[in-house]
Coordinates of C-alpha atoms in Angstrom, one line a residue:
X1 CA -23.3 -67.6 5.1
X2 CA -26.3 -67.8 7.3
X3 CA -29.6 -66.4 6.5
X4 CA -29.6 -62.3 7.9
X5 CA -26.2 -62.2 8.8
X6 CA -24.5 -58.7 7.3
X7 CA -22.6 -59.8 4.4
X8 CA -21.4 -56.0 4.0
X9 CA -17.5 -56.3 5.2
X10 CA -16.6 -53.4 7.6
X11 CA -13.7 -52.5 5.3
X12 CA -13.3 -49.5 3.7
X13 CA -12.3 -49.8 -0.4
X14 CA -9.3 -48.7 -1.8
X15 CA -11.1 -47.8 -4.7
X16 CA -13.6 -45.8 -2.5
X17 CA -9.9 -43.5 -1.6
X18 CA -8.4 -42.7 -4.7
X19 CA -10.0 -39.7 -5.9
X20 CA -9.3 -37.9 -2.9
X21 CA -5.6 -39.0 -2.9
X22 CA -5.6 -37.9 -6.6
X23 CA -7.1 -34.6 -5.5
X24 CA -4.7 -34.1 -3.1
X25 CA -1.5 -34.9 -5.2
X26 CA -3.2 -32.3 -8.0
X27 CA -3.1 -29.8 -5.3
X28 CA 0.4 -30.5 -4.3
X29 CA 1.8 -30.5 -7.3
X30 CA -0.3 -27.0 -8.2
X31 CA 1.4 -25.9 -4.7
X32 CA 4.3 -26.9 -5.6
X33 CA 4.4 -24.7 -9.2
X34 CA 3.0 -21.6 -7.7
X35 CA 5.7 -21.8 -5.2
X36 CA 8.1 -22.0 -7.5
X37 CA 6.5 -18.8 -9.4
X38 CA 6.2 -16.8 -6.5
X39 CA 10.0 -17.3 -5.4
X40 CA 11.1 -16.6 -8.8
X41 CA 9.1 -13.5 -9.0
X42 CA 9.6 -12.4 -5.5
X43 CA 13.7 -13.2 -5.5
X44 CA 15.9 -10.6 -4.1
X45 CA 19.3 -10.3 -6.2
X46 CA 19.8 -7.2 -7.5
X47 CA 23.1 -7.9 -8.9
X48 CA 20.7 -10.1 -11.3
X49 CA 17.9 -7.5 -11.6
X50 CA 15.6 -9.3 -9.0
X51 CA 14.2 -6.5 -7.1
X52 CA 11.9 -8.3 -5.4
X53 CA 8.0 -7.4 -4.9
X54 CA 5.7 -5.7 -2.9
X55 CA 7.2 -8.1 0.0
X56 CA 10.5 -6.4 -0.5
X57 CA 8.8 -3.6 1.2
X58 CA 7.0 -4.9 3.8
X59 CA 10.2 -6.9 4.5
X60 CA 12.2 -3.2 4.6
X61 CA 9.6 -2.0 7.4
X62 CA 10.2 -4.7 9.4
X63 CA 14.1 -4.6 9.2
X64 CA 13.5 -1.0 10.1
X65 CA 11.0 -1.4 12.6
X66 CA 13.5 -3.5 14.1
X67 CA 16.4 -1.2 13.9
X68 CA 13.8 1.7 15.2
X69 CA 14.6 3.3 12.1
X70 CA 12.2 5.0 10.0
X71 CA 10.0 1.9 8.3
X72 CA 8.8 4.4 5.4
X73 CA 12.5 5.5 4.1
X74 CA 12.9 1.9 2.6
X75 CA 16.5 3.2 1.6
X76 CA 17.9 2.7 5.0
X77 CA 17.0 -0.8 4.8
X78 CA 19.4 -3.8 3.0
X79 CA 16.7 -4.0 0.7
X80 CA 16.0 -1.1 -0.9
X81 CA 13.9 -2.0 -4.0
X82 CA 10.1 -0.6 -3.3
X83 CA 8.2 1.7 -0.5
X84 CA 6.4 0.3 2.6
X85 CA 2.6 2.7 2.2
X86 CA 0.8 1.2 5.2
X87 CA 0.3 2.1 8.8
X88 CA 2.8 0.4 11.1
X89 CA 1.3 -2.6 12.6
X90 CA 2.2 -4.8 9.8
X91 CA 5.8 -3.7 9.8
X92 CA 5.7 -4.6 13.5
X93 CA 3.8 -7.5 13.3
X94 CA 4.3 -9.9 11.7
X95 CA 7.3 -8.4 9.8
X96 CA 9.6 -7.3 12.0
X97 CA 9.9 -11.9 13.3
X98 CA 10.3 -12.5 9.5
X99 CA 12.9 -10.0 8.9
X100 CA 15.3 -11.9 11.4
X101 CA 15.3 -14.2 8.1
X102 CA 17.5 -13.2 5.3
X103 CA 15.0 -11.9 2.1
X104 CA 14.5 -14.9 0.5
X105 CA 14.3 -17.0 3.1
X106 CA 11.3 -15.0 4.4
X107 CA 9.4 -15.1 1.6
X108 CA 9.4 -18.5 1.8
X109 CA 8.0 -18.2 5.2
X110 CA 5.8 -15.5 3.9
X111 CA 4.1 -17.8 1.4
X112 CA 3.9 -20.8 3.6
X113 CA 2.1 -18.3 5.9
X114 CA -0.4 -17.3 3.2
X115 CA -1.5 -20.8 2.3
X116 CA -2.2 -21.7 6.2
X117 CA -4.4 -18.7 6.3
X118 CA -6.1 -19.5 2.8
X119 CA -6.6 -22.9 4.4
X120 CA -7.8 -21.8 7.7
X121 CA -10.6 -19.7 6.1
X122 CA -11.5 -22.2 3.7
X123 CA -12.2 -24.8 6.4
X124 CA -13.7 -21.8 8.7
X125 CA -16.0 -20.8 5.7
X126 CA -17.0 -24.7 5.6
X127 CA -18.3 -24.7 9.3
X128 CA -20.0 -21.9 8.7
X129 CA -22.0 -22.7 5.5
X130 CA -22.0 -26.1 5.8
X131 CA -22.4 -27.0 9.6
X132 CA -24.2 -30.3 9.3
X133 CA -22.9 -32.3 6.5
X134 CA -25.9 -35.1 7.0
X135 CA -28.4 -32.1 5.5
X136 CA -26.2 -32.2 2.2
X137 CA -27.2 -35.5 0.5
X138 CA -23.8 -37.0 -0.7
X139 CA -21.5 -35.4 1.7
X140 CA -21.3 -38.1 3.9
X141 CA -19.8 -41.6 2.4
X142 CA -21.2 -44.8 4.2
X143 CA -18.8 -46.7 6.8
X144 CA -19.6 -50.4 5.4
X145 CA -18.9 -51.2 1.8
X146 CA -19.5 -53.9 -0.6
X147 CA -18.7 -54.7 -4.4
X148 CA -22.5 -53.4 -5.5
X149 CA -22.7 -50.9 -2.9
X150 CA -19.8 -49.4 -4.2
X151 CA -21.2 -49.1 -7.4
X152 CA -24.5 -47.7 -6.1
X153 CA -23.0 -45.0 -3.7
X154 CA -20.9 -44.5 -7.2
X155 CA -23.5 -43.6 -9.1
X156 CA -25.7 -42.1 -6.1
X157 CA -23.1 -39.9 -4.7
X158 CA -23.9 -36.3 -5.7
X159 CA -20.6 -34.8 -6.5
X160 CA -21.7 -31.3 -6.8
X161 CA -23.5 -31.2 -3.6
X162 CA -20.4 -31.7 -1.8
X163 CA -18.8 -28.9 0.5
X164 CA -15.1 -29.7 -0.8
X165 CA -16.7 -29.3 -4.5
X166 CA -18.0 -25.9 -3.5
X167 CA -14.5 -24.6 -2.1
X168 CA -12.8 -26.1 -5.1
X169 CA -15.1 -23.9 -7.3
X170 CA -14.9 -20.9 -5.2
X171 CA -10.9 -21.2 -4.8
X172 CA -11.1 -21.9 -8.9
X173 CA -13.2 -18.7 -9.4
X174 CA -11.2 -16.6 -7.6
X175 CA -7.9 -18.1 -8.5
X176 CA -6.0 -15.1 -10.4
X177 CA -7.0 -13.2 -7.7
X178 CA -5.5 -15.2 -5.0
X179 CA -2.7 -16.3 -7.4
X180 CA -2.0 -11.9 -8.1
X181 CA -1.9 -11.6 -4.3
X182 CA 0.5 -14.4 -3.3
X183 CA 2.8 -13.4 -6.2
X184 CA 3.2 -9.5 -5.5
X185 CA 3.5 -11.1 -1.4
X186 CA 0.9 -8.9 -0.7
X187 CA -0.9 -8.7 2.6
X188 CA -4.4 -9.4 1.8
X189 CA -4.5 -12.7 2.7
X190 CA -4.3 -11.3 6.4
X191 CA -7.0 -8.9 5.6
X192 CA -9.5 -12.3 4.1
X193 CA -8.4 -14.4 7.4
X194 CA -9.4 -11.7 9.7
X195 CA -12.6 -11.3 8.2
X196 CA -13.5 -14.6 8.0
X197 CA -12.6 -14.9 11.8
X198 CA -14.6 -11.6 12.7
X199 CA -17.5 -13.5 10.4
X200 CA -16.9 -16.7 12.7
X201 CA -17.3 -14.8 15.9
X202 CA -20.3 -12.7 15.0
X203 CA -22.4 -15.8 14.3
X204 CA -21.1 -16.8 18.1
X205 CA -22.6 -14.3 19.1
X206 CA -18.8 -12.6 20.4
X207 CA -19.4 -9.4 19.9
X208 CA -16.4 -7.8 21.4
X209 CA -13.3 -10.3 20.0
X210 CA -15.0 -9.8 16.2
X211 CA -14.5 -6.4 17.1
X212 CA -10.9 -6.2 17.8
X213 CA -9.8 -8.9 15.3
X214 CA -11.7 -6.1 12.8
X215 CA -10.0 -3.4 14.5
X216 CA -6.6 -5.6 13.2
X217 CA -7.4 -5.9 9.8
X218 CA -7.6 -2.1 10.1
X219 CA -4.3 -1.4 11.9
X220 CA -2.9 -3.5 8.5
X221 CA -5.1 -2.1 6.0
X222 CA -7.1 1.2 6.3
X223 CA -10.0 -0.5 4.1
X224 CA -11.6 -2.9 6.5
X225 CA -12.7 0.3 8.9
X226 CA -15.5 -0.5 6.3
X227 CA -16.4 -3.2 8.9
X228 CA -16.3 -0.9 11.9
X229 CA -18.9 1.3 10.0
X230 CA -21.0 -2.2 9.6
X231 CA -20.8 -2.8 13.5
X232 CA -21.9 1.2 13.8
X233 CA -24.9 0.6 11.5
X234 CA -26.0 -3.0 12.5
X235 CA -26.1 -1.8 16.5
X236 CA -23.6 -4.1 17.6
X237 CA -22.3 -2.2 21.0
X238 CA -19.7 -4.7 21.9
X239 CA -18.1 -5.2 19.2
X240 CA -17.5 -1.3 19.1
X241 CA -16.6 -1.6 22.4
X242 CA -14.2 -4.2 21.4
X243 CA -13.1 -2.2 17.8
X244 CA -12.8 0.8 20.0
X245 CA -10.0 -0.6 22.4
X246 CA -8.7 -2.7 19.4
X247 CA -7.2 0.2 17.4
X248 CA -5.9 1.8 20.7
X249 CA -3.9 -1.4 21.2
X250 CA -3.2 -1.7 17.2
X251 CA -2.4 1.6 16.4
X252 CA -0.9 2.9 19.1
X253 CA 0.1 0.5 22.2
X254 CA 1.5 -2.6 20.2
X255 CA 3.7 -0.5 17.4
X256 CA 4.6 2.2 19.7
X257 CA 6.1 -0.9 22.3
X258 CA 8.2 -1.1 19.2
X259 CA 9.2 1.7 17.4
X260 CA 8.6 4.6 20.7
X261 CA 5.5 6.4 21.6
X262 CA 7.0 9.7 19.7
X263 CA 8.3 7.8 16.2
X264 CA 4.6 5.8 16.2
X265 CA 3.1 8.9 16.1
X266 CA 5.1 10.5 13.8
X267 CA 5.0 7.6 11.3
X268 CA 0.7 7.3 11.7
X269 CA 0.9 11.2 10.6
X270 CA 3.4 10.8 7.5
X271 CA 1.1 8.0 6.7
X272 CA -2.6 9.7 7.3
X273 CA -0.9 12.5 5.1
X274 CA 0.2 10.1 2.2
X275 CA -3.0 8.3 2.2
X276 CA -4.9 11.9 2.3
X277 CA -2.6 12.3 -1.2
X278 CA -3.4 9.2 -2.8
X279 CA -7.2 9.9 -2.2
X280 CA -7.0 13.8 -4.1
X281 CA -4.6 12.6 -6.4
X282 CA -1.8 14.4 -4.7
X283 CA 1.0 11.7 -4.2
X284 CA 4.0 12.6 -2.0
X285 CA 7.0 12.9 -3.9
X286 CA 10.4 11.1 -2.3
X287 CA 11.9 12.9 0.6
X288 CA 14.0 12.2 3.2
X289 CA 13.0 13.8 6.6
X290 CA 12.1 11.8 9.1
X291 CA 8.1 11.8 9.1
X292 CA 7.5 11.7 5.8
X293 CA 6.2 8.2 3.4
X294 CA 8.9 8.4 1.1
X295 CA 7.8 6.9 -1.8
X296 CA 8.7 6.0 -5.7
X297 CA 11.0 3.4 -6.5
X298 CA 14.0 3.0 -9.2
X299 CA 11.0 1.6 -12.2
X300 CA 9.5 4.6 -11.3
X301 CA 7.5 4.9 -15.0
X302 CA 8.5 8.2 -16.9
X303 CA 4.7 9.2 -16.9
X304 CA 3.6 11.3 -13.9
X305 CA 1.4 8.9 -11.2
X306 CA -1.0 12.4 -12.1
X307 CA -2.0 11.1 -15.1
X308 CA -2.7 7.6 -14.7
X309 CA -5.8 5.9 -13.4
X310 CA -4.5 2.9 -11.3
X311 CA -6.9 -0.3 -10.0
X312 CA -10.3 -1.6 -9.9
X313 CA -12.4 -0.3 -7.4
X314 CA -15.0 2.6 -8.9
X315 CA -12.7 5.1 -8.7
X316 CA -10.3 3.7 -11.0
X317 CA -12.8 2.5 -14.0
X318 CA -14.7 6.0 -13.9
X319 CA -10.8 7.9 -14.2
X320 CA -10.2 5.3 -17.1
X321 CA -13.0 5.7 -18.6
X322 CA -14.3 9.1 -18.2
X323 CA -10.5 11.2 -18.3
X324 CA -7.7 11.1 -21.0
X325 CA -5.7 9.4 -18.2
X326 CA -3.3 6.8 -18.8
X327 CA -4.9 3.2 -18.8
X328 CA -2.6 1.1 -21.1
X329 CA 0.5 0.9 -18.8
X330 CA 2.4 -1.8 -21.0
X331 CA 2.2 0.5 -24.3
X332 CA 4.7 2.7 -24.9
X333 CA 4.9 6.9 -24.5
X334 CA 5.0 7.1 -28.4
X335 CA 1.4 5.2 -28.4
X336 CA -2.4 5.8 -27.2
X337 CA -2.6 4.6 -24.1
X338 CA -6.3 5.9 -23.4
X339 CA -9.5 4.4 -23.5
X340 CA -11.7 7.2 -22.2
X341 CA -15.5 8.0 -23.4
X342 CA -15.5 11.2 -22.1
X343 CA -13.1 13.9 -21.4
X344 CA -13.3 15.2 -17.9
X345 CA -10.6 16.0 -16.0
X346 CA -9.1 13.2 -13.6
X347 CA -10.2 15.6 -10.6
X348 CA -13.7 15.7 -12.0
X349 CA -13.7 11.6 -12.9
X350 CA -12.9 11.2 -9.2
X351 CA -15.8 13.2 -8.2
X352 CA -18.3 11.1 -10.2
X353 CA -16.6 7.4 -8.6
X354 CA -17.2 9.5 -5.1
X355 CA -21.3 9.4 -5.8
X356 CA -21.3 6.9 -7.3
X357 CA -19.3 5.2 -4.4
X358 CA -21.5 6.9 -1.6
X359 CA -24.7 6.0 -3.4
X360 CA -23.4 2.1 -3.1
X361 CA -22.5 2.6 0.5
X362 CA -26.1 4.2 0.9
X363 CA -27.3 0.9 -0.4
X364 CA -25.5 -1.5 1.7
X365 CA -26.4 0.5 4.5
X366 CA -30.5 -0.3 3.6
X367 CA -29.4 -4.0 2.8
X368 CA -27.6 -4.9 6.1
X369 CA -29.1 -2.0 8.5
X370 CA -32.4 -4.4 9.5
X371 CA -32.1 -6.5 12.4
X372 CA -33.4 -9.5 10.9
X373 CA -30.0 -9.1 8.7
X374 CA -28.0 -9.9 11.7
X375 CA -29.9 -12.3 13.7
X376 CA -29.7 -15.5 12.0
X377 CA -26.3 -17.4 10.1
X378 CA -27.2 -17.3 6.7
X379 CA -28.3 -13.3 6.3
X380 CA -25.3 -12.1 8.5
X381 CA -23.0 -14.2 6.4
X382 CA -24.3 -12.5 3.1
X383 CA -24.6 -9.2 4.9
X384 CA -20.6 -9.4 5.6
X385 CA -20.5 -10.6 1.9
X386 CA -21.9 -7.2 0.7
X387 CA -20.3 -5.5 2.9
X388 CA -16.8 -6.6 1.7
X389 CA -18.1 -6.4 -1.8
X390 CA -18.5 -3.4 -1.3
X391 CA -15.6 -2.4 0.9
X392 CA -13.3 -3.6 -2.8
X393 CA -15.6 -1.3 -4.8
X394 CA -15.1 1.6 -3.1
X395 CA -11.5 1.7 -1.7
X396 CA -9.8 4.1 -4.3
X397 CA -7.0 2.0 -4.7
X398 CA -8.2 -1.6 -5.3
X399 CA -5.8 -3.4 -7.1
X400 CA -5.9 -7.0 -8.5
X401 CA -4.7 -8.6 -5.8
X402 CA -7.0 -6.6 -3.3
X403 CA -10.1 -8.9 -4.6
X404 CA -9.0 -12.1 -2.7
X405 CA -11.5 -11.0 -0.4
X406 CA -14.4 -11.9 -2.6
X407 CA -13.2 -15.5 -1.7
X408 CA -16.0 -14.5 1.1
X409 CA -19.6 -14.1 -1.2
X410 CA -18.6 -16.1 -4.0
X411 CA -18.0 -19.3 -0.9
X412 CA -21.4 -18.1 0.4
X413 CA -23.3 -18.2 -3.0
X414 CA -22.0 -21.5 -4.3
X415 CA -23.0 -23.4 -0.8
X416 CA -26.7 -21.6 -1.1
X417 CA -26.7 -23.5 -4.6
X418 CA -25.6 -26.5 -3.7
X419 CA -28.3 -26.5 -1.0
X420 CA -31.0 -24.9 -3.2
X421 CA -31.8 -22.3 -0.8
X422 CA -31.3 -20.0 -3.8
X423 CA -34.7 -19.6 -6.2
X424 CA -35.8 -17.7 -8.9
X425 CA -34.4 -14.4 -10.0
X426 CA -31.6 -15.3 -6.5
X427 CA -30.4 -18.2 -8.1
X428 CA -30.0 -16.7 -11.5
X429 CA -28.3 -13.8 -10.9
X430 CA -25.6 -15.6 -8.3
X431 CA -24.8 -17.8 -11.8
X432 CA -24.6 -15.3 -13.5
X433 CA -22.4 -13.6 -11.1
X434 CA -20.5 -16.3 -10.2
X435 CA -19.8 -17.4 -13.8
X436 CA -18.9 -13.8 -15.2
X437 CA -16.2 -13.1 -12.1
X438 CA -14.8 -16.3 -12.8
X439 CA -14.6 -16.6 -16.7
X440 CA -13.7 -13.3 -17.0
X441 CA -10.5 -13.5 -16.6
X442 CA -9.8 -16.2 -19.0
X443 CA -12.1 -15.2 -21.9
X444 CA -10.6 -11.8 -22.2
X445 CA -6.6 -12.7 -21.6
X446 CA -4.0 -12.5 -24.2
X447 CA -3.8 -16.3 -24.7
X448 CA -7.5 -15.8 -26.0
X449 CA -8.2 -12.4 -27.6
X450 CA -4.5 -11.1 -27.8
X451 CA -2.5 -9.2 -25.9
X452 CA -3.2 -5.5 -26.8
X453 CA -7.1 -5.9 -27.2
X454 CA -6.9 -8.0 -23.5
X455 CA -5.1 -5.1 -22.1
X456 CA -8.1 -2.5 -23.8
X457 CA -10.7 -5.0 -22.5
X458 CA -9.5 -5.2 -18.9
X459 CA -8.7 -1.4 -18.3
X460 CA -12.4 -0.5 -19.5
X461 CA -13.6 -2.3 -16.7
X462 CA -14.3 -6.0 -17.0
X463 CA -13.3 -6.9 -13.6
X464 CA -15.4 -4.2 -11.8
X465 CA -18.3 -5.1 -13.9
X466 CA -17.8 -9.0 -12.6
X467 CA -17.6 -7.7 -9.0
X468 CA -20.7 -5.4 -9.8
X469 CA -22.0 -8.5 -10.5
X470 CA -21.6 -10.2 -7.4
X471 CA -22.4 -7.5 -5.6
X472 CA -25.9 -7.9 -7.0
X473 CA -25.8 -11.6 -6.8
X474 CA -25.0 -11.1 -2.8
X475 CA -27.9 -8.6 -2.6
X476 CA -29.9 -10.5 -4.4
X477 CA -29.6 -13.8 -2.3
X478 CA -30.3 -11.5 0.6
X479 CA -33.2 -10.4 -0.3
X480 CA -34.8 -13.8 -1.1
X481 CA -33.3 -14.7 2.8
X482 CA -36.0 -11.8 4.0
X483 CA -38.8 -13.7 1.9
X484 CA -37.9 -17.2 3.1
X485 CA -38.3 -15.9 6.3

């Protein structure tokens, strides 16, 4: 070959492709289990005790919503296993299209739905964190390829640095939270893909459209009005414009096209006066008139809801651990199913979790209220990242499955390691962070400490320490944003 001439062939390597087609045929084959899981937990036969799960409900509103029947007597419906608890948007959209599907059928649908979105806001969370893959060394592989280069981009090629490793990791860390969501067909995964689109739009500088996509995340879920509170307190007058006109059209406009001005307003005031119960403690008890959430379901436990201390947000720990209230759901009557250090009443436990919830919103407001919080990518993409931190933390009924959200910060803190804009006491306390919210869960199961001391563990507050954790990991990396300035 003539001297100078490119002896590098312009053909890419097999062997350069296999660990990504490996990767990929991993992830289809862990799609393909959880799949199977979900259907088999989610199955509706009742003549073989499947019941469904938390879909069953959402799939009874939308069968009613449909019929322009009450959506909150699930009885009516041909599926009448569990209670629909949420305002009416979801019922009407998107549930109302999959209930033209038999059961089954749409939670199929459901669940294909649910892995586009995690998808989606995976690969919306990489543009944002990641926007110019040539300032991450390694995350670019070269065009032209020959037997020694191959072994020297090989060995080169730094693995970690890469923005599909830091996904991987984040979608690992956060993996029984994501796994709890998809298997109870919860709705959260809405919730994360609206916020991650309202996130998307802020740092475009769209104002108005992040406020109405925020606005829908409320209309499915009273907990992200957390985010309308952030665009109040960050001076954002568009996108409260756009919030504003979004829960007119969410709330009121869309469902009441469906279900009738009159029965929409009658079903937003059964369900403002169920949530008002759940958040004194006051549940509603089942009834059949025509405004009211009826609620309860046929596994209803024999212990009154009174008495037990439910989720992971604040509230729930400080009941467990500050009231004789029931903690230990899986033991039975007979047993101690307590694991309270104190002995106030659940009433007065709730009080404490309310400072100690308002002090935390008090502190968000000080970390995202400055406007250099909100000018730039980075700092607004942590500020959301505290904010929904802290939106899980103080909902009173956070559940499990409720933390797929966190999918947010802990994506934000693994791509400010990988590009070492994390330092000093930052970087150590998103590791730490990072590593307790995701170990947690498997150092304390059953499989590893046993079953009844797992079950002790977890309802004294492991997983709201973790997310305690992050939340000081987010703040933390925010801060050092302010000094890098």
């Amino acid at each position: 070959m003539p001297p100078g001439q490119d002896q590098a062939l312009p053909v890419p390597s097999p062997r350069s492709r296999w660990p990504r087609c490996l990767f990929w045929v991993v992830v289809m084959v862990v799609l393909a289990v959880h799949f199977r899981q979900c259907m088999r937990d989610g199955w509706w036969d009742p003549a073989k005790g499947k019941d469904g799960t938390d879909f069953t409900a959402s799939y009874s509103a939308g069968e009613l919503a449909r019929r322009g029947e009450n959506i909150f007597d699930y009885r009516l419906s041909s599926t009448p296993g569990r209670p629909f608890i949420y305002p009416p948007m979801f019922a009407v959209f998107p549930m109302t299209l999959l209930s033209l599907l038999p059961h089954n059928g749409a939670l199929a649908a459901f669940w294909v739905l649910n892995i586009v979105m995690l998808f989606a806001s995976l690969w919306l969370l990489r543009t944002l964190l990641w926007p110019d893959p040539a300032a991450s060394p390694g995350t670019t592989e070269p065009a032209l390829v020959t037997h020694r280069g191959l072994w020297c981009r090989c060995c080169s090629w730094r693995v970690w640095r890469h923005p599909d490793t830091g996904l991987v990791l984040a979608v690992l860390v956060c993996g029984r939270f994501l796994s709890s969501n998809m298997r109870l067909g919860n709705a959260n995964m809405y919730i994360l893909f609206l916020i991650v689109v309202a996130l998307c739009l802020l740092v475009r500088s769209r104002g108005f459209w992040a406020g109405i996509v925020v606005a829908l995340a409320t209309a499915f879920k009273v907990t992200p009005g957390l985010f309308g509170l952030y665009l109040l307190w960050s001076r954002r007058g568009w996108a409260l414009v756009g919030g504003a006109l979004g829960l007119v059209l969410f709330l009121v406009l869309v469902p009441g096209s469906v279900l009738g001005v009159a029965r929409n307003f009658e079903l937003l005031s059964a369900f403002t006066r169920h949530a008002s119960g759940a958040l004194t403690d006051n549940k509603d008890v089942d009834a059949a008139s025509p405004d009211s959430v009826v609620v309860g379901w046929r596994h209803r436990l024999k212990q009154s809801y009174k008495d037990r201390a439910v989720g992971v947000s604040l509230r729930g720990t400080t009941q467990k651990l500050l009231s004789p209230s029931v903690a230990l759901n899986r033991r039975d009557a007979s047993e101690d199913r307590t694991v309270n250090i104190a002995n106030l009443t659940m009433q007065q436990a709730a009080r404490v979790a309310d400072v100690l919830s308002l002090c935390l919103l008090v502190v968000t407001i000080l970390l995202t209220a400055p406007r250099w919080t909100c000018q730039e990518r980075l700092p607004l993409i942590l500020s959301l990242g505290l904010v929904t931190t802290a939106m899980v933390l103080i909902s009173p009924l956070t559940r499990k499955a409720h933390l797929v959200v966190l999918l947010i910060p802990v994506v934000a803190l693994i791509a400010l390691l990988q590009q070492d804009k994390l330092t000093g006491a930052a970087r150590r306390w998103a590791w730490i962070g990072l590593l307790v919210l995701g170990l947690s869960g498997v150092v304390f199961s059953g499989e590893v400490v046993g079953q009844r001391l797992s079950d002790v563990i977890n309802a004294a507050g492991t997983t709201t320490v973790s997310v305690l954790l992050v939340y000081v990991a987010t703040a933390m990396a925010l801060h050092g944003m302010k000094h890098a300035k």
